[in-house]
Coordinates of C-alpha atoms and ligand atoms in Angstrom, one line a residue:
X819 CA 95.6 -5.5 -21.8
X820 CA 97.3 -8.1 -19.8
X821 CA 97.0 -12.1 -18.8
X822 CA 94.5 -12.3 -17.0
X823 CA 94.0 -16.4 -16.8
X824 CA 96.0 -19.4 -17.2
X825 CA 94.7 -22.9 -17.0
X826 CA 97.3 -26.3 -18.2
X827 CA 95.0 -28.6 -19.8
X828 CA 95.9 -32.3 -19.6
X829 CA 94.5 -34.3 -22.3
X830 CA 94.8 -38.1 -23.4
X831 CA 92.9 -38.2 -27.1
X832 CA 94.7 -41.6 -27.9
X833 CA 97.6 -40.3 -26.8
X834 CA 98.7 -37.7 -24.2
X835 CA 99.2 -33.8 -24.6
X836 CA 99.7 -30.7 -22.1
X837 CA 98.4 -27.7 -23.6
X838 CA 98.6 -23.8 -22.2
X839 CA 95.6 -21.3 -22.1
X840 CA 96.3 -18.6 -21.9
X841 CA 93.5 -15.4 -21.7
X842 CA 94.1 -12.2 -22.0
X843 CA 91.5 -9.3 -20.0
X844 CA 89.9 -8.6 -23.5
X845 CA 89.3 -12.3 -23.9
X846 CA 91.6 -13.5 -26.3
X847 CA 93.1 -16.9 -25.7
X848 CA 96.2 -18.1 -26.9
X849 CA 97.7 -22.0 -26.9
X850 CA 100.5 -23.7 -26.3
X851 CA 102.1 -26.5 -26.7
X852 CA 104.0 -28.3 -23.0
X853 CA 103.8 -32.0 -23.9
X854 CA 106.8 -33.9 -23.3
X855 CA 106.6 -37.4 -23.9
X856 CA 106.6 -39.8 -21.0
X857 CA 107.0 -37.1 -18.3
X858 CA 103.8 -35.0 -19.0
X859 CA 103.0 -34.3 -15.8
X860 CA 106.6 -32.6 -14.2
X861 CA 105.6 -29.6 -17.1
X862 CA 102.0 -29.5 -16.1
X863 CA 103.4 -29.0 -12.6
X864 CA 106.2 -26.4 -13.8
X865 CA 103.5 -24.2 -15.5
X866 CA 100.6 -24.8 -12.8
X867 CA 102.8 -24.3 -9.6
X868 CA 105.7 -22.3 -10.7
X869 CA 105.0 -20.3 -14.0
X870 CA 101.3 -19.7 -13.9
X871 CA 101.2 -17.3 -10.5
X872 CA 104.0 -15.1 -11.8
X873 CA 102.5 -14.1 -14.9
X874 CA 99.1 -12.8 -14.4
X875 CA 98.7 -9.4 -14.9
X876 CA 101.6 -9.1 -17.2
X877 CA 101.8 -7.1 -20.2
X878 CA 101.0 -10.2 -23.0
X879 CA 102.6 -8.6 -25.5
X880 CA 106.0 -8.5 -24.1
X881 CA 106.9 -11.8 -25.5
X882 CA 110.8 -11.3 -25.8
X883 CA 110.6 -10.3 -22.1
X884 CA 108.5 -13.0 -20.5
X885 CA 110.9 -15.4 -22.4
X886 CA 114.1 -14.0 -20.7
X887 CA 111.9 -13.6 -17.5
X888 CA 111.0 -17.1 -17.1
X889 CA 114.6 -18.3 -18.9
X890 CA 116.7 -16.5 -16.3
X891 CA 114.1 -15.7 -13.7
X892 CA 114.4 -19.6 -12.9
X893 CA 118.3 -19.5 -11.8
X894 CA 118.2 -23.1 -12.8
X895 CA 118.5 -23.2 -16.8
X896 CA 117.7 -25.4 -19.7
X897 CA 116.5 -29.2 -19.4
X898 CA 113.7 -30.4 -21.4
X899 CA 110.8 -29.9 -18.6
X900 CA 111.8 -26.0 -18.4
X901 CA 112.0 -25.4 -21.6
X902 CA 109.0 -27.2 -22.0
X903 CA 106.8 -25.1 -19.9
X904 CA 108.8 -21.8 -21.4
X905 CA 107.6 -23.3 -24.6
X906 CA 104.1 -23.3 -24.4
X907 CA 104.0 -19.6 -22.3
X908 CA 105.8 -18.4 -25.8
X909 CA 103.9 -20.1 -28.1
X910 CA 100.8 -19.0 -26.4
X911 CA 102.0 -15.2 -26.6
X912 CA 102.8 -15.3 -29.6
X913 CA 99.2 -16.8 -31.0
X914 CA 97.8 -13.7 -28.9
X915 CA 99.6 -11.4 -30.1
X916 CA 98.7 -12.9 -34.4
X917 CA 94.9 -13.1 -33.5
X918 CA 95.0 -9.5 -32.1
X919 CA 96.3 -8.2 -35.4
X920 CA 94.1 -10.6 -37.4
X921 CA 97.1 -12.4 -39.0
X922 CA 98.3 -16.0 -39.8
X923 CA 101.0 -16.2 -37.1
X924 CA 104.0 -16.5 -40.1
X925 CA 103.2 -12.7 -41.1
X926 CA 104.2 -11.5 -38.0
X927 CA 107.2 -13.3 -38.0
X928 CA 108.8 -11.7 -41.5
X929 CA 106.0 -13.2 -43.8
X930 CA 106.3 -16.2 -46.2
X931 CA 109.5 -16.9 -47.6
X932 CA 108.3 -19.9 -49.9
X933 CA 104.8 -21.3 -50.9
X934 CA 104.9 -24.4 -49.1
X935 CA 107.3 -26.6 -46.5
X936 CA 108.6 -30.0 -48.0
X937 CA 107.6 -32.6 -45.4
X938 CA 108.9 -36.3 -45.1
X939 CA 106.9 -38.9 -44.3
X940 CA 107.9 -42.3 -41.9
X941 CA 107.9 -45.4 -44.2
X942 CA 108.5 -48.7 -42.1
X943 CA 108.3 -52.5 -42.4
X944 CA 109.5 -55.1 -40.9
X945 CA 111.2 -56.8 -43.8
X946 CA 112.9 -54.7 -47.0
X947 CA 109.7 -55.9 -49.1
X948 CA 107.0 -54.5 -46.7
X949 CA 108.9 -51.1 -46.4
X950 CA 109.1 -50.4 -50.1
X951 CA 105.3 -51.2 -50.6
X952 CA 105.2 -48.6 -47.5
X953 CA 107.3 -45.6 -49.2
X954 CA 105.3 -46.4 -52.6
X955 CA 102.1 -45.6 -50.7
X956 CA 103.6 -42.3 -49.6
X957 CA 105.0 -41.5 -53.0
X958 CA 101.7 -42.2 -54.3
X959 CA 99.9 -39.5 -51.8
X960 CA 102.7 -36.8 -53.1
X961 CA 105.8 -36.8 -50.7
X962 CA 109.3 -36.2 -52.4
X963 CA 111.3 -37.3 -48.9
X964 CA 110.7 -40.2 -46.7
X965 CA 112.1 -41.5 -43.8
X966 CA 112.6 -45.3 -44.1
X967 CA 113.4 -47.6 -40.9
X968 CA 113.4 -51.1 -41.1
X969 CA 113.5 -54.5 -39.0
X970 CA 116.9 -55.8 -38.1
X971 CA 116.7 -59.8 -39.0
X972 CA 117.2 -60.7 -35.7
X973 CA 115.5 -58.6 -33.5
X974 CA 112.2 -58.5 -32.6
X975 CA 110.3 -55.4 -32.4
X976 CA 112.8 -51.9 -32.4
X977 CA 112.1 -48.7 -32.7
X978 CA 110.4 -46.3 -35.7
X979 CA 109.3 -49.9 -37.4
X980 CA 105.7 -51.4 -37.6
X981 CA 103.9 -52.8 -40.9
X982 CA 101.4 -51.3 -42.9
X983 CA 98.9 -51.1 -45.2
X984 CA 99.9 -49.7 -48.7
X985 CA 98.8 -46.0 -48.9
X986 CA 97.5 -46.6 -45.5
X987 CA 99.7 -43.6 -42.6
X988 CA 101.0 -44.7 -39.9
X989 CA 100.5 -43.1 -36.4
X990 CA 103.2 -44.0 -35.2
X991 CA 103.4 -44.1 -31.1
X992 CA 106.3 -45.6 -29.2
X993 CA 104.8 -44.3 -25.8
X994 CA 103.3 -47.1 -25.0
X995 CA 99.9 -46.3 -22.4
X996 CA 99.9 -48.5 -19.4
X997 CA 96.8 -50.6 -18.6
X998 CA 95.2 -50.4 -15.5
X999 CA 96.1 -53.2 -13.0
X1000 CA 99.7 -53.4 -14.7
X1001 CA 103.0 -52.3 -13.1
X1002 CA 103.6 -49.3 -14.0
X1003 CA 107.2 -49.6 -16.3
X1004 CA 108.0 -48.9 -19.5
X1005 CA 108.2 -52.1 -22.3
X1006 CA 111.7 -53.4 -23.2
X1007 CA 112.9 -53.6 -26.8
X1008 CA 115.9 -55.1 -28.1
X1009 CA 119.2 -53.7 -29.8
X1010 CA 121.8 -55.3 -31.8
X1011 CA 124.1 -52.3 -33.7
X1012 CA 126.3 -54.8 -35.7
X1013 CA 123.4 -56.6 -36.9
X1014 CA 122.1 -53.0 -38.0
X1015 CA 125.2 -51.7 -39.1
X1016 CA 125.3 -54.8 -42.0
X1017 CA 121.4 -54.8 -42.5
X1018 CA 120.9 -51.2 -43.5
X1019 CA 122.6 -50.4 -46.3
X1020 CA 121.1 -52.9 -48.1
X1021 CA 118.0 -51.4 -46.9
X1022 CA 119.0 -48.0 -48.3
X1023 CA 120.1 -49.8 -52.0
X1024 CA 116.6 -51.7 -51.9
X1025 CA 114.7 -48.3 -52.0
X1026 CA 117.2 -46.0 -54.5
X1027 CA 116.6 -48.5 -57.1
X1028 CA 113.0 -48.9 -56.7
X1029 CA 112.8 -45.2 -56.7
X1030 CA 115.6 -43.8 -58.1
X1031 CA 117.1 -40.9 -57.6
X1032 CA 114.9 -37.6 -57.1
X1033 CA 113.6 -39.5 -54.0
X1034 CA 114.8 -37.8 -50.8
X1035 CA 116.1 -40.8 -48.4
X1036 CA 116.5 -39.9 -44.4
X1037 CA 116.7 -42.5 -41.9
X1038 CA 116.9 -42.3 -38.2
X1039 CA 119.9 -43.6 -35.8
X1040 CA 117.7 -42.8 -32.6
X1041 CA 121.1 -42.2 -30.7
X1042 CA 122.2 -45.8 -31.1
X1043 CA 125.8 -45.7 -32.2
X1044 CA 128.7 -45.0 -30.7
X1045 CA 130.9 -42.3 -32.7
X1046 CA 133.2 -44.9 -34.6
X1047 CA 129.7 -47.1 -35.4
X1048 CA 128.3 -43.6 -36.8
X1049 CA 131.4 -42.9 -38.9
X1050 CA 131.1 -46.5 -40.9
X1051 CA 127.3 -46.7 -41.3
X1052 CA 127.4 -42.8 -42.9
X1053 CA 130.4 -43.8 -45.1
X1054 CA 128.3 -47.0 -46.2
X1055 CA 125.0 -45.3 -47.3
X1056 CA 126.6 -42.6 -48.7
X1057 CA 126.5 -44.2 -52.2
X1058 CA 122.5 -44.4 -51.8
X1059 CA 122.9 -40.4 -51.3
X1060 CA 121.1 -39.9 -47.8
X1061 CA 119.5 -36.9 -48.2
X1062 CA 120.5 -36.7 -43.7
X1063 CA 121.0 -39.5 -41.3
X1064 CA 119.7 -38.4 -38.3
X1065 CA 120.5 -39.2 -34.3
X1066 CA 123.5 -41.2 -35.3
X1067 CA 125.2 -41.1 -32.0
X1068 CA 123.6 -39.7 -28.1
X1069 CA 123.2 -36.0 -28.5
X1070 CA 124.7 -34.9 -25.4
X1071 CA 128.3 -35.3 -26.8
X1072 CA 128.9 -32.6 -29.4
X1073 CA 132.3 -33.5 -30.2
X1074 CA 131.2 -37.1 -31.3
X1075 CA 129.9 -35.8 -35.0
X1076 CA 133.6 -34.6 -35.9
X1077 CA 134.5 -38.1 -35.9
X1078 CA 131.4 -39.1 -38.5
X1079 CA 132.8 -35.6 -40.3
X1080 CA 136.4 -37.2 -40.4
X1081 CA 134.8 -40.2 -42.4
X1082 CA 131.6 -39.4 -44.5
X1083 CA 130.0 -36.9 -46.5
X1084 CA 126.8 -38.0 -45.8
X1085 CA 124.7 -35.1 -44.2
X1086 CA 123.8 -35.3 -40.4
X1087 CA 121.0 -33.6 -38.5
X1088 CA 120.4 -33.6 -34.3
X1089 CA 118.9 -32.4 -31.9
X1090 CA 115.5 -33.6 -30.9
X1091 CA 116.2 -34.0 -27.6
X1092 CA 117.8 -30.9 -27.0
X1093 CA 116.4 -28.0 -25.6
X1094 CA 118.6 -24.5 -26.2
X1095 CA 120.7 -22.7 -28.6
X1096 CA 123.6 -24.0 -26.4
X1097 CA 123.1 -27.2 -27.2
X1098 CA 124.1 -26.4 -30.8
X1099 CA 127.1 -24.1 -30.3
X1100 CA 130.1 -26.7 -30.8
X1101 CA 128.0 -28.3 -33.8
X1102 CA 126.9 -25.1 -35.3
X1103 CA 130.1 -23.0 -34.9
X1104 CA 132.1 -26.2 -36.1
X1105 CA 129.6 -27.1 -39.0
X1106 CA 129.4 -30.7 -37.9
X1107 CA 125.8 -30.8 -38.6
X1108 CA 123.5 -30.0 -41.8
X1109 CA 120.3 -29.7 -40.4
X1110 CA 118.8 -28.7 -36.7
X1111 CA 116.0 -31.1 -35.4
X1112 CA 114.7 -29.4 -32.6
X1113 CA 111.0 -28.5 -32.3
X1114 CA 109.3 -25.7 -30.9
X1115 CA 107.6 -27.5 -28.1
X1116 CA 111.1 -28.8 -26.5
X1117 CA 113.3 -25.7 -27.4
X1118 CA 111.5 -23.1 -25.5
X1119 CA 109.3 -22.2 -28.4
X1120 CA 109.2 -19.7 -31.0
X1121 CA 111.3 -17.4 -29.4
X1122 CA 113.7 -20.6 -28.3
X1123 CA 113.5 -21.8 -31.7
X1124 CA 114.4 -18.9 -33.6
X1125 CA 117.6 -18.1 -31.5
X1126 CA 118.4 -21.4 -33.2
X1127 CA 117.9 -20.7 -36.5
X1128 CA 119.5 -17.5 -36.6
X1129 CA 122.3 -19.1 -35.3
X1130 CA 122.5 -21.8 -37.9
X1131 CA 121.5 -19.4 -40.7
X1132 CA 125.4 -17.8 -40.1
X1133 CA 126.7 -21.0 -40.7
X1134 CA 124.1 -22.2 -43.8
X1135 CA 123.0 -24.7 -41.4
X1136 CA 119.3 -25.3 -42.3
X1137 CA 115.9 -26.7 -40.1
X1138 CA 114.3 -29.8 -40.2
X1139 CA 111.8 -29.6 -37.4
X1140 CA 110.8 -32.4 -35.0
X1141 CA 107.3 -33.3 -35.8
X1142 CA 106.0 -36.6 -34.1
X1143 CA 102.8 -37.0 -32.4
X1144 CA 104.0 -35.8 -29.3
X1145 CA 104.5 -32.7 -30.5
X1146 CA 101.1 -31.8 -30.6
X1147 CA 99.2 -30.1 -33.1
X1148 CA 100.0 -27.0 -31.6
X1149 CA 103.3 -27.5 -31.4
X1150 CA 103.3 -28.5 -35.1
X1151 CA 101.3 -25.3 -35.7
X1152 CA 104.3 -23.2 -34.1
X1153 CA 107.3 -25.4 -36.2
X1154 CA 105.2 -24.3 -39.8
X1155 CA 104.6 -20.7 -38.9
X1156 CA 108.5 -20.8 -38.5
X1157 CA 109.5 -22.4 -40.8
X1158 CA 107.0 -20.5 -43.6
X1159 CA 109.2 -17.2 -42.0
X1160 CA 113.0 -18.2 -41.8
X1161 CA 115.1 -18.0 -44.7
X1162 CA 117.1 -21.3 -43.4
X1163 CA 114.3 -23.9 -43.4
X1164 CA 115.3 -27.5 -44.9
X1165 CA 112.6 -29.7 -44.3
X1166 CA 109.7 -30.5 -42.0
X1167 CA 108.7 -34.0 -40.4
X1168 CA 105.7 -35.0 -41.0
X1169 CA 103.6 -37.5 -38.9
X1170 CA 99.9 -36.8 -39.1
X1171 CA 97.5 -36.9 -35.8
X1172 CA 95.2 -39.7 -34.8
X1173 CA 91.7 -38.7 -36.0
X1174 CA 91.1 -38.6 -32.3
X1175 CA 93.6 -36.1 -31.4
X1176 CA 92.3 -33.9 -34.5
X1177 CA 88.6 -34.3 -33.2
X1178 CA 90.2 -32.8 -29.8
X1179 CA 92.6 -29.9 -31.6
X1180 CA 91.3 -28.6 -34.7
X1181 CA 93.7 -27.4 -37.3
X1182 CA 94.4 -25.4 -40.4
X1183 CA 97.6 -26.5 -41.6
X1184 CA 97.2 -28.6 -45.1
X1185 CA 99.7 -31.2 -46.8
X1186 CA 99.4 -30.5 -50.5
X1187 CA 101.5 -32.2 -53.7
X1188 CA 104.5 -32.6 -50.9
X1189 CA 104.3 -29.4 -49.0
X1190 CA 102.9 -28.6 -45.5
X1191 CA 101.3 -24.9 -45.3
X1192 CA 100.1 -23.6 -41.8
X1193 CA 97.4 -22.3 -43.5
X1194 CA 95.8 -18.3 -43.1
X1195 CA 93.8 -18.9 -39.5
X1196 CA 94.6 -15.7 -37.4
X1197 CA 97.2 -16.8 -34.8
X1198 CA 98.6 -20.5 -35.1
X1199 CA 95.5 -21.7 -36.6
X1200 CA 94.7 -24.2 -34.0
X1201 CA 91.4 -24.6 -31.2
X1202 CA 90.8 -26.8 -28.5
X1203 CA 88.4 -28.0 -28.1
X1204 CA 88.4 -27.8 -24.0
X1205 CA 84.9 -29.6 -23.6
X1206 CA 86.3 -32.3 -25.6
X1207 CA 89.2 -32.4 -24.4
X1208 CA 88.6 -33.1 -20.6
X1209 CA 86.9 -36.0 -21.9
X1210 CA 89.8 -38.0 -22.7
X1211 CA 92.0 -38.3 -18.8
X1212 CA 95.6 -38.9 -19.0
X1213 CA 96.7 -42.5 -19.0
X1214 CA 100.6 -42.8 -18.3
X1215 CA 102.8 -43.8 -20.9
X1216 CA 106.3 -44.4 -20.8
X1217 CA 108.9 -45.0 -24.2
X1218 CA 110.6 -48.0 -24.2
X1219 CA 113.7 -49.0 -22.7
X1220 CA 116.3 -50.8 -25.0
X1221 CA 118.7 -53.9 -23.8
X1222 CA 121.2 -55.5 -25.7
X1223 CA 121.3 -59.4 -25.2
X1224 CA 123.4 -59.4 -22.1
X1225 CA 120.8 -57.4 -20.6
X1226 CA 122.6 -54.2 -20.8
X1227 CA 120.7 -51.2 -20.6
X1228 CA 121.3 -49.2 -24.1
X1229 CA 120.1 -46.0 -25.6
X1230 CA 116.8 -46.3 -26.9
Ligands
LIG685 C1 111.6 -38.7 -34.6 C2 111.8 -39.1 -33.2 C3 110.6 -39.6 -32.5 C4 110.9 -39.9 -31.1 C5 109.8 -39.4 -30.2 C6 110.1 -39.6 -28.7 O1 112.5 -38.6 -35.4 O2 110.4 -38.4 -35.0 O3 112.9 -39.9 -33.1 O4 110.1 -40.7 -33.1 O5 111.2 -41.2 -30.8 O6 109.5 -38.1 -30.5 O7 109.2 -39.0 -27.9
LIG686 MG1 114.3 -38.8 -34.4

């Protein structure tokens, strides 16, 4: 048997996604997941152009060695749009290789080591009042962890907050799609980090005593602070006991987390934006962080992915896997079988699909009494619906741009 086909498929259902096909001579198809948000089309170009050619006729089941083929084949290593594109190769493979021996993808990886994954849900509002009628609504449809994120008085719109219904989810989308006609930029928000820094941990108190204290807390940074800034806010919300703060300062600098070591006991998890087990070295080898947050899609997959965690399972250093909407189902589909496998898994983010996106990619994970399960489908459990998928064109979308009030471009 060998690759015999491989089409990228481009689809917009409310939001964007770049999935892999891949067909084997016997027929089988395997997907995967290539979407990376804002720049969707330099990975659809990667895999079309550059990866596609090189793999047909290749063994499929020679996952490891496509992997290291494609990794070092390049020359040119790492970056999000290569790993990307390596991602959704692997990922493909890897559903092949679980729907030719008629198993849930998880078995093939070691088998289940727990019955479920604990997932945390995003809880926002605007003000204190809206985003504790927002984490009751959660609470209420079984999470034990939530992520809360919360308007800035001050500021206008920032990011991870919006208002909503109680007991009604969120789909959350920062990408914002660009109307016809308009000029083709991403919006502008607005930042203020002392204003933050003396908001939140007010916002933290607010929602330990509403829901005391088996409630798992985590709250998102989003890269904002500079490694001093980190230090205090994780030293003030560690009476609220964080179960992580997350992004607290720009990934790219390692060596800023031993400064919000030096300070706070509060536990810290990175990497969303980072794409290889190098990336992790200093903070894994050093234990300056308590949880990884990559995702399959932007580490280069399973195989990516599971580097990672071996690494981190040396060091007791456990997962918490990125899982927005732009990772799309698929990609989520790859994170669960994972995480059912590794003995090192922590928690799993949890933002569910538009209705849209699930008519277009049907799944079989469940959320059940708190737990995510990627369900018993051969494979990763997920189909695309192709027909309805080319229905729904690619619209750009960018993620915002942040400025401080001087006009300074900051992280966003
Ligand atoms: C998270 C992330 C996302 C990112 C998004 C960017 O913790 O889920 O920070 O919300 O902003 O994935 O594409
Ligand atoms: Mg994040």
């Amino acid at each position: 048997m060998a690759i015999d086909r491989i089409d990228i498929d481009v689809t917009s259902p409310g939001r964007n996604f770049v999935t892999a096909v891949v067909t084997t001579s016997e027929g089988i198809t395997g997907l995967g997941d290539a979407t990376l948000n804002g720049r969707e089309l330099s990975v659809a170009s990667y895999l079309r152009d550059h990866v596609a050619p090189t793999l047909i006729g290749r063994d499929e089941s020679a996952i490891e060695q496509t992997w290291q083929y494609l990794y070092r084949g390049a020359y040119w290593r790492r970056g999000p749009v290569t790993m990307s594109a390596i991602a959704a190769i692997d990922m493909a493979l890897w559903d092949i290789a679980a729907k030719k021996a008629g198993v849930p993808l998880y078995k093939l990886l070691g088998g289940a080591c727990r019955t479920g994954l604990l997932s945390y849900a995003h809880a926002s509002g605007t003000t204190i009042d809206s985003l504790l009628a927002a984490v009751r609504g959660y609470v209420e449809n079984g999470f034990h962890a939530v992520r809360i994120q919360a308007g800035v008085p001050g500021l206008g719109q920032i990011y991870g907050v919006h208002d909503t219904a109680p007991g009604e989810t969120y789909e959350y989308e920062p990408a914002g799609r660009l109307t016809e006609g308009a000029p083709l930029r991403p919006a502008e928000e607005s930042w203020d980090t002392a204003a933050y820094l003396r908001h939140l941990p007010e916002v933290f108190a607010a929602v330990r005593e509403e829901f005391g204290g088996d409630l798992r807390i985590l709250h998102d940074g989003h890269h904002r602070m500079s490694p001093i800034e980190a230090a205090k806010l994780a030293r003030s919300i560690e009476p609220y006991d964080p179960f992580w703060l997350e992004d607290a300062t720009p990934g790219e600098d390692q060596t800023a987390l031993r400064l919000i070591r030096q300070h706070s006991v509060t536990p810290l998890a990175i990497g969303e934006v980072f794409n290889s087990v190098h990336d992790y070295q200093v903070l894994i080898t050093e234990r300056l962080i308590d949880y990884v947050r990559s995702s399959a899609t932007h580490a280069g997959g399973i195989t990516g992915l599971r580097q990672i965690m071996t690494f981190a399972g040396v060091y007791g250093i456990r997962s918490g896997f990125h899982g927005p909407t732009d990772v799309s189902p698929v990609g989520m589909a790859a994170n669960l079988h994972l995480g059912l496998a590794i003995h090192n898994f922590g928690i799993q983010e949890y933002m569910p699909h538009s209705d849209v996106t699930l008519e277009v990619f049907r799944t079989s994970y469940r959320f059940e009494d708190g737990l995510l399960h990627p369900g018993e489908a051969p494979g990763l459990g997920v189909e695309l619906d192709r027909e309805a998928a080319a229905a729904h064109e690619y619209v750009p979308a960018y993620l915002p741009v942040n400025r401080l009030a001087d006009g300074t471009v900051h992280d966003w």
